[in-house]
């Protein structure tokens, strides 16, 4: 096994682990040998910041196609169409980076668990156990059943079985518990030395790690809210007994190993603004504002629009305030001069921030949105009401995106006031704006997650769209042409306030691609396909009959 290290300052080591023997010959291998002699040269204090930074890179870099599918972004006309993505006809070679990066990262954490346990470094081991669950949550949410119990075992098992998604989720809950307990009981002794510097997220703060662990658990419970085999009441009892609660105001889980200009940049900035040599990144030209999405921001006069989107384009939009707004492009539109990159709004400063900014793993805003839904569903049974939690999440998101903390409360109040009676924003809306449409409540929470989590937690938006059927929020489901899928099987954005989009994007969202190559049968996928390398080297264990419309275990629609 080959190991390459990139040292970032004193404590920042980037690990890139390539293949040894196993189920994917010559490529990334989910069964690399953790007992390899090569590993003896790696110390657990060096692995921790490297692995945590790699997790941040996964959050930052892997979700462009999902941003497009969820109507946040779209390909600019400067680039030729991506027919595979824009017709939703994905293959076994589409999006393999998520699979590879997550197993690579999980392997780093497994090394850390093994070495820290041997040294009695319980703080390090606890962090690794918690962070490793993020990789497998992502894998399950994207692919469904995946190798878990037999993964990362090395050459002793080159063809691991695939575990059921709900079984993995249940064990992830226990792994987080174990990690939290290890951290809680960790001593300030030699094996745990330097945790304040090697822990590049919370600098050794035990309370924040407990809050983070509980918030990750709540995310799992919300995903599986309709899954009977996962006991939400029992899991909440464990969270309540632990007592630390969830990530609160200003408590964004973010990593920063010492990002600096150009050669050690923040991964999102590097992906969507400039390359390490200072040149403009290709992705900053490729990904531009989605026409449907940008007008949805304008429709609600959401001040976050200039934080999440920015740049060229001041043409008149259907719902733009003032003399005009930022300009987007319909997803899948063939290249023409009017939709060239220079004519369109791009990814905004609230998301790209600066080259030295920390990389978000899980924001305080998302924590409050999760709490709001849990409160609305009765998973959380006490404390602030769902509407209070939701509005706190909106405030936290305003601040995270760069609206000054001193003026953000007034900005939120104005936003809520302007949209009073519209369930996209107003949780208390009692009557539908559109006949048969939704009222305030769950629809409001999920709609606000669409506005807030673009670019920071895109997988969660796709997950919400898949797991919550429109029938759960609509008062009388009707046919809704133009939406990304049938309203009875997936969530529908924008329908609550009568927003229909503009230009080519006429209808609720996420708006379906306008690619000329698309067929009526092509709809937004509800999962990725397993990588072709799995079929090449582990075919006996890959679940049979999987298509882009085979649902993940929590997607019961």
PDB file of C-alpha atoms in Angstrom, residues 120-356:
ATOM      1  CA  UNK A 120      -5.035   4.453  25.216  1.00  0.00           C
ATOM      2  CA  UNK A 121      -5.731   7.777  23.473  1.00  0.00           C
ATOM      3  CA  UNK A 122      -9.444   7.724  24.158  1.00  0.00           C
ATOM      4  CA  UNK A 123     -10.130  11.304  23.007  1.00  0.00           C
ATOM      5  CA  UNK A 124      -8.642  10.509  19.598  1.00  0.00           C
ATOM      6  CA  UNK A 125     -10.465   7.196  19.348  1.00  0.00           C
ATOM      7  CA  UNK A 126     -13.763   8.837  20.313  1.00  0.00           C
ATOM      8  CA  UNK A 127     -13.450  11.519  17.637  1.00  0.00           C
ATOM      9  CA  UNK A 128     -12.603   8.911  15.010  1.00  0.00           C
ATOM     10  CA  UNK A 129     -15.638   6.794  15.881  1.00  0.00           C
ATOM     11  CA  UNK A 130     -17.965   9.793  15.608  1.00  0.00           C
ATOM     12  CA  UNK A 131     -16.447  11.138  12.391  1.00  0.00           C
ATOM     13  CA  UNK A 132     -16.414   7.747  10.703  1.00  0.00           C
ATOM     14  CA  UNK A 133     -20.208   7.625  11.028  1.00  0.00           C
ATOM     15  CA  UNK A 134     -20.459  10.630   8.698  1.00  0.00           C
ATOM     16  CA  UNK A 135     -18.822   8.642   5.894  1.00  0.00           C
ATOM     17  CA  UNK A 136     -21.190   5.727   6.265  1.00  0.00           C
ATOM     18  CA  UNK A 137     -24.258   7.936   6.667  1.00  0.00           C
ATOM     19  CA  UNK A 138     -23.338   9.541   3.335  1.00  0.00           C
ATOM     20  CA  UNK A 139     -22.736   6.158   1.698  1.00  0.00           C
ATOM     21  CA  UNK A 140     -26.094   4.792   2.837  1.00  0.00           C
ATOM     22  CA  UNK A 141     -27.950   7.962   1.853  1.00  0.00           C
ATOM     23  CA  UNK A 142     -26.426   7.947  -1.628  1.00  0.00           C
ATOM     24  CA  UNK A 143     -26.161   4.221  -2.427  1.00  0.00           C
ATOM     25  CA  UNK A 144     -28.427   2.334  -0.025  1.00  0.00           C
ATOM     26  CA  UNK A 145     -27.012  -0.987   1.196  1.00  0.00           C
ATOM     27  CA  UNK A 146     -23.198  -0.882   1.261  1.00  0.00           C
ATOM     28  CA  UNK A 147     -20.273  -2.882   2.675  1.00  0.00           C
ATOM     29  CA  UNK A 148     -19.990  -2.018   6.369  1.00  0.00           C
ATOM     30  CA  UNK A 149     -19.479  -4.855   8.854  1.00  0.00           C
ATOM     31  CA  UNK A 150     -16.865  -6.529   6.628  1.00  0.00           C
ATOM     32  CA  UNK A 151     -15.460  -3.379   5.029  1.00  0.00           C
ATOM     33  CA  UNK A 152     -11.943  -2.124   5.803  1.00  0.00           C
ATOM     34  CA  UNK A 153     -10.883  -5.625   6.913  1.00  0.00           C
ATOM     35  CA  UNK A 154      -7.940  -5.914   4.568  1.00  0.00           C
ATOM     36  CA  UNK A 155      -6.890  -8.903   2.483  1.00  0.00           C
ATOM     37  CA  UNK A 156      -8.591 -11.274   4.921  1.00  0.00           C
ATOM     38  CA  UNK A 157     -11.880 -10.409   3.207  1.00  0.00           C
ATOM     39  CA  UNK A 158     -11.462  -8.879  -0.267  1.00  0.00           C
ATOM     40  CA  UNK A 159     -15.149  -9.334  -1.116  1.00  0.00           C
ATOM     41  CA  UNK A 160     -17.191  -7.859   1.741  1.00  0.00           C
ATOM     42  CA  UNK A 161     -20.912  -8.424   2.003  1.00  0.00           C
ATOM     43  CA  UNK A 162     -23.358  -5.559   1.687  1.00  0.00           C
ATOM     44  CA  UNK A 163     -25.197  -4.653   4.897  1.00  0.00           C
ATOM     45  CA  UNK A 164     -28.755  -3.351   4.952  1.00  0.00           C
ATOM     46  CA  UNK A 165     -29.057   0.404   5.316  1.00  0.00           C
ATOM     47  CA  UNK A 166     -31.212   0.294   8.440  1.00  0.00           C
ATOM     48  CA  UNK A 167     -28.785  -2.117  10.122  1.00  0.00           C
ATOM     49  CA  UNK A 168     -25.937   0.283   9.370  1.00  0.00           C
ATOM     50  CA  UNK A 169     -27.902   3.238  10.724  1.00  0.00           C
ATOM     51  CA  UNK A 170     -28.581   1.395  13.977  1.00  0.00           C
ATOM     52  CA  UNK A 171     -24.904   0.666  14.444  1.00  0.00           C
ATOM     53  CA  UNK A 172     -23.940   4.236  13.583  1.00  0.00           C
ATOM     54  CA  UNK A 173     -26.090   5.387  16.506  1.00  0.00           C
ATOM     55  CA  UNK A 174     -24.154   3.052  18.816  1.00  0.00           C
ATOM     56  CA  UNK A 175     -20.795   4.097  17.369  1.00  0.00           C
ATOM     57  CA  UNK A 176     -21.602   7.734  18.103  1.00  0.00           C
ATOM     58  CA  UNK A 177     -22.580   6.784  21.663  1.00  0.00           C
ATOM     59  CA  UNK A 178     -19.298   4.929  22.083  1.00  0.00           C
ATOM     60  CA  UNK A 179     -17.308   7.857  20.719  1.00  0.00           C
ATOM     61  CA  UNK A 180     -19.065  10.345  22.969  1.00  0.00           C
ATOM     62  CA  UNK A 181     -18.401   8.204  26.040  1.00  0.00           C
ATOM     63  CA  UNK A 182     -14.724   7.834  25.155  1.00  0.00           C
ATOM     64  CA  UNK A 183     -14.390  11.597  24.816  1.00  0.00           C
ATOM     65  CA  UNK A 184     -16.321  12.290  28.010  1.00  0.00           C
ATOM     66  CA  UNK A 185     -14.031  10.022  30.034  1.00  0.00           C
ATOM     67  CA  UNK A 186     -10.795  10.989  28.282  1.00  0.00           C
ATOM     68  CA  UNK A 187      -8.007  12.079  30.586  1.00  0.00           C
ATOM     69  CA  UNK A 188      -5.645  14.986  30.025  1.00  0.00           C
ATOM     70  CA  UNK A 189      -2.732  12.552  29.865  1.00  0.00           C
ATOM     71  CA  UNK A 190       0.159  11.859  27.529  1.00  0.00           C
ATOM     72  CA  UNK A 191      -1.763   9.715  24.997  1.00  0.00           C
ATOM     73  CA  UNK A 192      -4.270  12.561  24.556  1.00  0.00           C
ATOM     74  CA  UNK A 193      -1.621  15.255  24.371  1.00  0.00           C
ATOM     75  CA  UNK A 194      -2.037  18.059  21.845  1.00  0.00           C
ATOM     76  CA  UNK A 195      -5.731  17.356  21.320  1.00  0.00           C
ATOM     77  CA  UNK A 196      -6.396  21.106  21.457  1.00  0.00           C
ATOM     78  CA  UNK A 197      -4.380  21.533  18.255  1.00  0.00           C
ATOM     79  CA  UNK A 198      -4.923  18.230  16.446  1.00  0.00           C
ATOM     80  CA  UNK A 199      -8.699  18.469  16.887  1.00  0.00           C
ATOM     81  CA  UNK A 200      -9.244  20.978  14.092  1.00  0.00           C
ATOM     82  CA  UNK A 201     -12.990  21.277  14.706  1.00  0.00           C
ATOM     83  CA  UNK A 202     -13.610  21.786  18.431  1.00  0.00           C
ATOM     84  CA  UNK A 203     -10.045  22.076  19.805  1.00  0.00           C
ATOM     85  CA  UNK A 204     -10.668  19.412  22.415  1.00  0.00           C
ATOM     86  CA  UNK A 205     -13.956  20.847  23.725  1.00  0.00           C
ATOM     87  CA  UNK A 206     -15.793  17.856  25.197  1.00  0.00           C
ATOM     88  CA  UNK A 207     -19.141  19.620  25.448  1.00  0.00           C
ATOM     89  CA  UNK A 208     -19.180  20.572  21.784  1.00  0.00           C
ATOM     90  CA  UNK A 209     -18.266  17.036  20.778  1.00  0.00           C
ATOM     91  CA  UNK A 210     -21.222  15.737  22.797  1.00  0.00           C
ATOM     92  CA  UNK A 211     -23.555  18.267  21.173  1.00  0.00           C
ATOM     93  CA  UNK A 212     -22.189  17.363  17.741  1.00  0.00           C
ATOM     94  CA  UNK A 213     -22.656  13.641  18.377  1.00  0.00           C
ATOM     95  CA  UNK A 214     -26.245  14.180  19.486  1.00  0.00           C
ATOM     96  CA  UNK A 215     -26.941  16.328  16.429  1.00  0.00           C
ATOM     97  CA  UNK A 216     -25.581  13.639  14.111  1.00  0.00           C
ATOM     98  CA  UNK A 217     -27.827  11.141  15.862  1.00  0.00           C
ATOM     99  CA  UNK A 218     -30.829  13.431  15.416  1.00  0.00           C
ATOM    100  CA  UNK A 219     -30.061  13.670  11.703  1.00  0.00           C
ATOM    101  CA  UNK A 220     -30.160   9.872  11.459  1.00  0.00           C
ATOM    102  CA  UNK A 221     -33.452   9.749  13.367  1.00  0.00           C
ATOM    103  CA  UNK A 222     -35.038  12.407  11.148  1.00  0.00           C
ATOM    104  CA  UNK A 223     -33.965  10.545   8.018  1.00  0.00           C
ATOM    105  CA  UNK A 224     -35.531   7.377   9.402  1.00  0.00           C
ATOM    106  CA  UNK A 225     -38.619   9.001  10.928  1.00  0.00           C
ATOM    107  CA  UNK A 226     -40.935   6.592   9.066  1.00  0.00           C
ATOM    108  CA  UNK A 227     -38.811   3.462   9.606  1.00  0.00           C
ATOM    109  CA  UNK A 228     -40.405   1.300  12.264  1.00  0.00           C
ATOM    110  CA  UNK A 229     -37.294  -0.745  13.015  1.00  0.00           C
ATOM    111  CA  UNK A 230     -35.546   2.322  14.474  1.00  0.00           C
ATOM    112  CA  UNK A 231     -37.115   3.317  17.795  1.00  0.00           C
ATOM    113  CA  UNK A 232     -37.099   7.117  17.839  1.00  0.00           C
ATOM    114  CA  UNK A 233     -38.475   7.383  21.384  1.00  0.00           C
ATOM    115  CA  UNK A 234     -35.811   5.061  22.773  1.00  0.00           C
ATOM    116  CA  UNK A 235     -33.054   6.894  20.926  1.00  0.00           C
ATOM    117  CA  UNK A 236     -34.285  10.274  22.159  1.00  0.00           C
ATOM    118  CA  UNK A 237     -34.284   8.888  25.698  1.00  0.00           C
ATOM    119  CA  UNK A 238     -30.575   8.121  25.276  1.00  0.00           C
ATOM    120  CA  UNK A 239     -29.916  11.629  23.963  1.00  0.00           C
ATOM    121  CA  UNK A 240     -31.867  13.188  26.824  1.00  0.00           C
ATOM    122  CA  UNK A 241     -30.094  11.057  29.396  1.00  0.00           C
ATOM    123  CA  UNK A 242     -26.710  12.131  28.036  1.00  0.00           C
ATOM    124  CA  UNK A 243     -27.850  15.692  28.650  1.00  0.00           C
ATOM    125  CA  UNK A 244     -25.650  17.866  26.456  1.00  0.00           C
ATOM    126  CA  UNK A 245     -28.328  18.684  23.897  1.00  0.00           C
ATOM    127  CA  UNK A 246     -27.600  19.711  20.319  1.00  0.00           C
ATOM    128  CA  UNK A 247     -25.418  22.243  18.550  1.00  0.00           C
ATOM    129  CA  UNK A 248     -26.773  25.672  19.471  1.00  0.00           C
ATOM    130  CA  UNK A 249     -26.523  29.273  18.365  1.00  0.00           C
ATOM    131  CA  UNK A 250     -23.136  30.049  16.853  1.00  0.00           C
ATOM    132  CA  UNK A 251     -21.930  26.468  17.313  1.00  0.00           C
ATOM    133  CA  UNK A 252     -21.102  25.577  13.722  1.00  0.00           C
ATOM    134  CA  UNK A 253     -19.112  22.358  13.349  1.00  0.00           C
ATOM    135  CA  UNK A 254     -16.275  23.480  11.063  1.00  0.00           C
ATOM    136  CA  UNK A 255     -12.763  22.274  10.356  1.00  0.00           C
ATOM    137  CA  UNK A 256      -9.713  24.408   9.747  1.00  0.00           C
ATOM    138  CA  UNK A 257      -6.267  22.806   9.760  1.00  0.00           C
ATOM    139  CA  UNK A 258      -4.650  26.131   8.888  1.00  0.00           C
ATOM    140  CA  UNK A 259      -5.980  27.041   5.466  1.00  0.00           C
ATOM    141  CA  UNK A 260      -3.931  29.707   3.716  1.00  0.00           C
ATOM    142  CA  UNK A 261      -3.867  31.455   0.383  1.00  0.00           C
ATOM    143  CA  UNK A 262      -3.364  29.436  -2.764  1.00  0.00           C
ATOM    144  CA  UNK A 263      -1.329  26.423  -1.676  1.00  0.00           C
ATOM    145  CA  UNK A 264      -3.486  25.345   1.285  1.00  0.00           C
ATOM    146  CA  UNK A 265      -6.950  26.699   0.461  1.00  0.00           C
ATOM    147  CA  UNK A 266     -10.345  26.062   1.940  1.00  0.00           C
ATOM    148  CA  UNK A 267     -11.676  23.161  -0.190  1.00  0.00           C
ATOM    149  CA  UNK A 268     -14.946  24.846  -1.211  1.00  0.00           C
ATOM    150  CA  UNK A 269     -13.086  28.017  -2.201  1.00  0.00           C
ATOM    151  CA  UNK A 270     -10.589  25.926  -4.116  1.00  0.00           C
ATOM    152  CA  UNK A 271     -13.347  23.998  -5.887  1.00  0.00           C
ATOM    153  CA  UNK A 272     -15.566  26.918  -6.864  1.00  0.00           C
ATOM    154  CA  UNK A 273     -13.389  30.045  -6.928  1.00  0.00           C
ATOM    155  CA  UNK A 274      -9.677  29.642  -7.680  1.00  0.00           C
ATOM    156  CA  UNK A 275      -7.169  26.877  -8.215  1.00  0.00           C
ATOM    157  CA  UNK A 276      -4.061  26.622  -6.058  1.00  0.00           C
ATOM    158  CA  UNK A 277      -2.107  28.565  -8.691  1.00  0.00           C
ATOM    159  CA  UNK A 278      -4.527  31.479  -8.411  1.00  0.00           C
ATOM    160  CA  UNK A 279      -6.299  30.892 -11.713  1.00  0.00           C
ATOM    161  CA  UNK A 280     -10.075  30.782 -11.944  1.00  0.00           C
ATOM    162  CA  UNK A 281     -11.413  27.304 -11.293  1.00  0.00           C
ATOM    163  CA  UNK A 282     -13.333  25.560 -14.053  1.00  0.00           C
ATOM    164  CA  UNK A 283     -16.190  24.940 -11.643  1.00  0.00           C
ATOM    165  CA  UNK A 284     -16.659  28.675 -11.070  1.00  0.00           C
ATOM    166  CA  UNK A 285     -17.421  28.965 -14.788  1.00  0.00           C
ATOM    167  CA  UNK A 286     -19.396  25.721 -15.060  1.00  0.00           C
ATOM    168  CA  UNK A 287     -21.765  26.119 -12.093  1.00  0.00           C
ATOM    169  CA  UNK A 288     -24.036  29.156 -12.231  1.00  0.00           C
ATOM    170  CA  UNK A 289     -27.365  30.206 -10.766  1.00  0.00           C
ATOM    171  CA  UNK A 290     -30.367  28.056 -11.609  1.00  0.00           C
ATOM    172  CA  UNK A 291     -33.134  30.184 -13.136  1.00  0.00           C
ATOM    173  CA  UNK A 292     -35.897  28.532 -11.124  1.00  0.00           C
ATOM    174  CA  UNK A 293     -33.946  28.714  -7.883  1.00  0.00           C
ATOM    175  CA  UNK A 294     -32.767  32.306  -8.154  1.00  0.00           C
ATOM    176  CA  UNK A 295     -36.302  33.485  -8.881  1.00  0.00           C
ATOM    177  CA  UNK A 296     -37.623  31.526  -5.895  1.00  0.00           C
ATOM    178  CA  UNK A 297     -35.287  33.578  -3.692  1.00  0.00           C
ATOM    179  CA  UNK A 298     -36.554  36.745  -5.367  1.00  0.00           C
ATOM    180  CA  UNK A 299     -40.182  35.670  -4.998  1.00  0.00           C
ATOM    181  CA  UNK A 300     -39.811  35.620  -1.220  1.00  0.00           C
ATOM    182  CA  UNK A 301     -37.516  38.698  -1.226  1.00  0.00           C
ATOM    183  CA  UNK A 302     -34.961  36.609   0.588  1.00  0.00           C
ATOM    184  CA  UNK A 303     -31.892  38.712   1.448  1.00  0.00           C
ATOM    185  CA  UNK A 304     -29.769  35.570   1.396  1.00  0.00           C
ATOM    186  CA  UNK A 305     -29.891  35.596  -2.410  1.00  0.00           C
ATOM    187  CA  UNK A 306     -26.876  37.904  -2.594  1.00  0.00           C
ATOM    188  CA  UNK A 307     -25.000  35.675  -0.172  1.00  0.00           C
ATOM    189  CA  UNK A 308     -25.653  32.374  -1.903  1.00  0.00           C
ATOM    190  CA  UNK A 309     -25.431  33.863  -5.406  1.00  0.00           C
ATOM    191  CA  UNK A 310     -23.488  36.756  -6.866  1.00  0.00           C
ATOM    192  CA  UNK A 311     -21.841  38.202  -9.929  1.00  0.00           C
ATOM    193  CA  UNK A 312     -22.922  39.096 -13.442  1.00  0.00           C
ATOM    194  CA  UNK A 313     -26.498  39.494 -14.516  1.00  0.00           C
ATOM    195  CA  UNK A 314     -28.972  42.244 -13.718  1.00  0.00           C
ATOM    196  CA  UNK A 315     -31.725  41.424 -16.169  1.00  0.00           C
ATOM    197  CA  UNK A 316     -35.375  41.679 -15.221  1.00  0.00           C
ATOM    198  CA  UNK A 317     -36.666  38.523 -13.605  1.00  0.00           C
ATOM    199  CA  UNK A 318     -40.278  37.644 -12.994  1.00  0.00           C
ATOM    200  CA  UNK A 319     -40.096  38.152  -9.229  1.00  0.00           C
ATOM    201  CA  UNK A 320     -37.023  40.331  -8.895  1.00  0.00           C
ATOM    202  CA  UNK A 321     -37.256  43.241  -6.458  1.00  0.00           C
ATOM    203  CA  UNK A 322     -36.380  46.739  -7.530  1.00  0.00           C
ATOM    204  CA  UNK A 323     -35.104  47.289 -11.034  1.00  0.00           C
ATOM    205  CA  UNK A 324     -33.940  43.783 -11.650  1.00  0.00           C
ATOM    206  CA  UNK A 325     -32.237  40.835 -10.050  1.00  0.00           C
ATOM    207  CA  UNK A 326     -29.496  38.326 -10.604  1.00  0.00           C
ATOM    208  CA  UNK A 327     -29.889  36.150 -13.688  1.00  0.00           C
ATOM    209  CA  UNK A 328     -29.884  32.369 -13.806  1.00  0.00           C
ATOM    210  CA  UNK A 329     -30.224  29.709 -16.481  1.00  0.00           C
ATOM    211  CA  UNK A 330     -32.677  26.857 -16.909  1.00  0.00           C
ATOM    212  CA  UNK A 331     -31.060  23.517 -16.048  1.00  0.00           C
ATOM    213  CA  UNK A 332     -30.200  21.549 -19.170  1.00  0.00           C
ATOM    214  CA  UNK A 333     -30.614  24.420 -21.619  1.00  0.00           C
ATOM    215  CA  UNK A 334     -28.346  24.042 -24.678  1.00  0.00           C
ATOM    216  CA  UNK A 335     -25.501  26.561 -24.883  1.00  0.00           C
ATOM    217  CA  UNK A 336     -26.399  29.934 -26.354  1.00  0.00           C
ATOM    218  CA  UNK A 337     -24.749  33.321 -25.949  1.00  0.00           C
ATOM    219  CA  UNK A 338     -27.465  34.521 -23.571  1.00  0.00           C
ATOM    220  CA  UNK A 339     -26.589  31.851 -21.015  1.00  0.00           C
ATOM    221  CA  UNK A 340     -22.811  32.076 -21.249  1.00  0.00           C
ATOM    222  CA  UNK A 341     -21.083  32.137 -17.882  1.00  0.00           C
ATOM    223  CA  UNK A 342     -20.333  35.864 -18.072  1.00  0.00           C
ATOM    224  CA  UNK A 343     -24.062  36.619 -18.323  1.00  0.00           C
ATOM    225  CA  UNK A 344     -25.079  34.654 -15.239  1.00  0.00           C
ATOM    226  CA  UNK A 345     -24.916  34.958 -11.480  1.00  0.00           C
ATOM    227  CA  UNK A 346     -22.497  32.599  -9.784  1.00  0.00           C
ATOM    228  CA  UNK A 347     -21.915  31.045  -6.378  1.00  0.00           C
ATOM    229  CA  UNK A 348     -22.014  33.766  -3.747  1.00  0.00           C
ATOM    230  CA  UNK A 349     -19.649  35.011  -1.039  1.00  0.00           C
ATOM    231  CA  UNK A 350     -21.748  33.593   1.786  1.00  0.00           C
ATOM    232  CA  UNK A 351     -20.827  30.135   0.503  1.00  0.00           C
ATOM    233  CA  UNK A 352     -17.354  30.627  -0.947  1.00  0.00           C
ATOM    234  CA  UNK A 353     -16.277  32.903   1.947  1.00  0.00           C
ATOM    235  CA  UNK A 354     -12.467  33.257   1.831  1.00  0.00           C
ATOM    236  CA  UNK A 355      -9.523  31.054   1.051  1.00  0.00           C
ATOM    237  CA  UNK A 356      -8.712  30.807   4.768  1.00  0.00           C
TER     238      UNK A 356
END
